[in-house]
Amino acid sequence: MSIGASLKRLEDYNLVTGRGQYVGDLQFPDQCEAVIIRSPHAHAIIRSIDAEEARGLDGVLLILTASDLPDDLRPIPMRLSPDPILEKALQYPLAKDRVRYVGDPVAVIVAKNRYVAEDAADFIHIEYEVLPPVTDAVQSLEPGAPILHPDAGTNEMYLIHGRKGEAAERLKTCEHVLEEELYVQRHSGIPMETRGLLALCDEDERLTVYGAAKVVHFNHQLMARLLNKNIDEIRLVETDCGGGFGPRGEFYPEDYLIPFAAIQLKRPVRWIEDRLEHFKATNHSREQKHRVTVGFDGDGRIYALRDEIFFDQGGYIRTHGTTVPSLTQAMFPGPYDFSDIEIVTHLVLTNKTPVGTYRGPGRFEGTFVRERVIDMVAAHLKLDPTIVRERNYIRPEQMPYSNGLSALGQVIEYDSGDYAETLDRARKFMGWEQFAGKQSRARQEGRFIGLGFASFVEKSGFGPWEFAEVEMRPDGRVICKTGLTEVGQGITTTLAQICSDQLGIPYSDVSVVHGDTALVEKGNGSFATRGAVVGGSAAWHAAGLLKEKLLKVAAEQLKVPVDMLALKDGGVVYAEAGQAAMPLEELLTICSDLGISLCEKYTFHIEHMTYPYGCHAAEVELDPDTGALQILKYYIAYDLGKAINPMLVEGQLIGGMAQGLGGAMYENLKYDEIGQLVSGSFMDYLIPTSMEVPEVTTEILENYPSPLNPLGVKGAGEGGTVAVAPAIANAIVNALQEYAIPFTSLPLRPERIREALKQMKPER
Amino acid sequence: MTEKTAESSRLKTITLKVNQKEYTVDVEPRMLLSDVLRDELRLTGTHVGCEHGVCGACTIMMDGRPVRSCLVFGVQADQADIVTVEGLESQDGELHPLQNGFWEKHGLQCGFCTPGMLMTACHLLEHNPDPSREEIREAISGNLCRCTGYQGIVDAVEYAAKEMRERAE
């Protein structure tokens, strides 16, 4: 059986030998290169663009400004959660008369190579009339704040209101009420490979575009629509991809501009985003302010929860529409059973780079806020924070459980799970019972140590469907075509294991084909931890249909009932005894002689998401003089129903943790008051290195397989990320119990810890 | 300031040895070594992640030392002896123990930082055949990885070190 085995990845041979083919590795004859000119101002009117001098430069082939694009060009629409209200703030591929963030694309230069294109950029003269910018979501709502999109008439593009029961009324009757303001900073996926595209256009104006990722089929349709072409005149091809994490693969201005330039020139046009450009151009994420009120009793049982969220969208609505704020809101209660909830989210425009999803969208933010609040409730009552968690968990017998809130067109309904068990395991592993003693002994030695916990519920398996086509070739090798895409998560190996399991052949005999609109007829792509759940189930069914067909033929030949047979070890066997009945080779010859097609397709539909869950725990040590934080021990318990490949699941959890750690402690897309991004390079946007990321212990549980898919899987992509910040923040607070420092905003930088310690006197 | 002159007058001829093979190319003095390797020599295993010397994806061995090829001009590599990820395999196609280690221990996900990591780790093991986990972490700390959380990479280097020591015995 391949499912459940930690098999080595099929992807890796090419990648460890330098034979990978990332988009920047491709080269075609006559290839030229594009550079995008971007606004240096956060908010300005474009008065004029003079490109004459640049056009005259040797090697410059094409210069495009908004006036060179078709008059009837539509802005880039939303992919998820579209809403007509938001359409007034969509982004055009090139800014027409006004720029709204530093990095807003204003012109494109194509030259024989990037060096020359960058030279030419110096000779383009753009006159701007600078307008006052707004860089804070709360200030953006104040009267008199500059309005970004005059047509919309307001910077508050959307208001999401979710409720269950009567939170306001309930709060009045609660024994204790806590109000807090919490903040999560702007940061993003920052994959190691920046985005890139290579578009080829032949004499008949047929396009081939390399470098697609994540949602290839969706972008295929959108590209055709925006370029006013038939879908069969365009082919999108996914190359190797150096990290996805949410931002990569959405439809950006460049996904229109580069193919458009290739059509104009009838030459291959390449664009590889440079790192400085990436920081300004690719979706940011996460920035939110929360004003939370909770009402609870003396035992820590929380009854009412109210939250007002200010979501900083940046200058335009991008392809996700309201997805991130909707998910923040709907997943905010997490694993807890609160009877009365009211959440209001303001989606607000500011003069900053537009935002989209990043691993654990909405949940990273909400989990930080909620899990800090749980510890605050515990601190207020002087209770053990893990006991407060326990007292509020949804219990297994309450499943399926709906928290009454909705996102992505469906009410949140947890299918199964035992949240207390993951906390129990975390407490045991971390030695929580003995920790107070250890902590006071450490303190006597002058050491500040602390232990923090954070529970979470993730979501996975976003539908509505995914497609697979499984074909067995005459040589016994299997081709599995999938609508999913590979962003480094190992979907190739995962699907090969699923097919191998169904067909009784080695997983290395399965070739997985993905992300090519000419080869895979349809697909929704890889995002929202949907790969194994929806795409895996599609492959399971398609391979299952193929298995049935093969066994039927074998049964007829062997003149035995079909249910006596199975596929195993590369042949047909008698199911009960396991002895060989017919070699696969012979069966394939028979099928071929009979003209039986061995290709099956399956579209797996899923109506509802599924919900993995778990608990993070961190033990930290603080240096009171410098504020430096060291993670002594880190643990994640994660129940995902079923792991197809536990090694890959562990890789997702640990890698996800490292990204969560970046968001918790280091990464910050910081703007100054005039809207300049002041942390726009790796010199000042700090990604955790091998020295910051600790050894992480993971425990993968399979106690509650999902009832919603045949594999029982619940997905592994995001659970490593979402609870890191509160686990560490709670550990810091635990280490500094007597200081009453709130630690309500991210990132938890050492200088903040040090400053706070200097200013605060211990509460005695 | 860019001169609007014929490009050929700006070209410099350089000779460099890459993975035991000699190349002579004409390059503009401003062309980065990473671009020379990737675009002129078509050795695309070396990746460019930041072009400001922080991410380490473009790390190669130049005259026996790990170097960021995005911080070196091609003309500075004239007469240099360079090893890139393509040169790690043996002539008969046997993978380097580090390549095997990364594969065995899930030391990569997207694989973009992997070539740079391999070159850095290669240099470490040449100088320290039995590194501790802390020493491995320190050695690779100039190479950013966004996928693995580094743990798989440390496991991989540890695995390769053991393999190489056993081979040497």
mmCIF file of C-alpha atoms in Angstrom, chain B residues 15-84:
data_model
loop_
_atom_site.group_PDB
_atom_site.id
_atom_site.type_symbol
_atom_site.label_atom_id
_atom_site.label_comp_id
_atom_site.label_asym_id
_atom_site.label_seq_id
_atom_site.Cartn_x
_atom_site.Cartn_y
_atom_site.Cartn_z
ATOM 1 C CA THR B 15 37.635 32.585 -20.311
ATOM 2 C CA LEU B 16 36.400 30.506 -17.444
ATOM 3 C CA LYS B 17 36.351 26.886 -16.454
ATOM 4 C CA VAL B 18 32.965 25.673 -15.316
ATOM 5 C CA ASN B 19 32.494 22.099 -14.130
ATOM 6 C CA GLN B 20 35.789 21.086 -15.736
ATOM 7 C CA LYS B 21 34.834 22.552 -19.083
ATOM 8 C CA GLU B 22 36.417 25.616 -20.629
ATOM 9 C CA TYR B 23 34.295 28.455 -22.002
ATOM 10 C CA THR B 24 35.227 31.662 -23.787
ATOM 11 C CA VAL B 25 32.503 34.289 -23.980
ATOM 12 C CA ASP B 26 32.127 37.947 -24.840
ATOM 13 C CA VAL B 27 30.284 39.822 -22.119
ATOM 14 C CA GLU B 28 29.474 43.360 -21.160
ATOM 15 C CA PRO B 29 31.515 44.339 -18.117
ATOM 16 C CA ARG B 30 28.335 45.023 -16.169
ATOM 17 C CA MET B 31 26.906 41.548 -16.711
ATOM 18 C CA LEU B 32 26.571 39.574 -13.497
ATOM 19 C CA LEU B 33 28.285 36.211 -13.266
ATOM 20 C CA SER B 34 24.911 34.653 -12.470
ATOM 21 C CA ASP B 35 23.583 35.962 -15.794
ATOM 22 C CA VAL B 36 26.705 34.804 -17.626
ATOM 23 C CA LEU B 37 26.245 31.285 -16.266
ATOM 24 C CA ARG B 38 22.517 31.165 -16.877
ATOM 25 C CA ASP B 39 21.999 33.103 -20.079
ATOM 26 C CA GLU B 40 25.341 32.776 -21.893
ATOM 27 C CA LEU B 41 26.484 29.304 -20.824
ATOM 28 C CA ARG B 42 22.925 27.956 -20.384
ATOM 29 C CA LEU B 43 23.754 26.500 -16.973
ATOM 30 C CA THR B 44 20.425 27.328 -15.393
ATOM 31 C CA GLY B 45 20.842 25.195 -12.286
ATOM 32 C CA THR B 46 22.209 28.274 -10.527
ATOM 33 C CA HIS B 47 19.204 30.299 -9.443
ATOM 34 C CA VAL B 48 18.767 34.006 -8.833
ATOM 35 C CA GLY B 49 16.497 34.871 -5.933
ATOM 36 C CA CYS B 50 17.366 38.405 -4.894
ATOM 37 C CA GLU B 51 20.275 39.941 -6.829
ATOM 38 C CA HIS B 52 21.478 41.663 -3.691
ATOM 39 C CA GLY B 53 23.492 38.927 -2.095
ATOM 40 C CA VAL B 54 21.134 37.967 0.724
ATOM 41 C CA CYS B 55 19.260 34.842 -0.318
ATOM 42 C CA GLY B 56 22.176 32.651 -1.386
ATOM 43 C CA ALA B 57 20.240 30.855 -4.143
ATOM 44 C CA CYS B 58 22.941 31.740 -6.680
ATOM 45 C CA THR B 59 25.826 30.334 -4.611
ATOM 46 C CA ILE B 60 28.515 28.621 -6.669
ATOM 47 C CA MET B 61 32.076 27.488 -5.921
ATOM 48 C CA MET B 62 34.643 29.826 -7.419
ATOM 49 C CA ASP B 63 38.274 28.870 -6.975
ATOM 50 C CA GLY B 64 37.304 26.625 -4.103
ATOM 51 C CA ARG B 65 35.191 29.131 -2.197
ATOM 52 C CA PRO B 66 31.421 29.543 -2.051
ATOM 53 C CA VAL B 67 30.541 32.783 -3.802
ATOM 54 C CA ARG B 68 27.290 34.572 -4.592
ATOM 55 C CA SER B 69 27.304 34.742 -8.347
ATOM 56 C CA CYS B 70 24.890 37.700 -8.302
ATOM 57 C CA LEU B 71 27.533 39.773 -6.493
ATOM 58 C CA VAL B 72 30.316 39.031 -8.974
ATOM 59 C CA PHE B 73 30.612 40.492 -12.449
ATOM 60 C CA GLY B 74 31.327 38.033 -15.188
ATOM 61 C CA VAL B 75 34.559 39.862 -16.011
ATOM 62 C CA GLN B 76 35.768 39.272 -12.456
ATOM 63 C CA ALA B 77 35.482 35.547 -13.079
ATOM 64 C CA ASP B 78 37.942 35.639 -15.972
ATOM 65 C CA GLN B 79 40.302 32.659 -15.572
ATOM 66 C CA ALA B 80 38.300 31.336 -12.598
ATOM 67 C CA ASP B 81 37.588 27.709 -11.839
ATOM 68 C CA ILE B 82 33.886 27.374 -11.102
ATOM 69 C CA VAL B 83 31.681 24.527 -9.927
ATOM 70 C CA THR B 84 27.892 24.817 -10.184
#
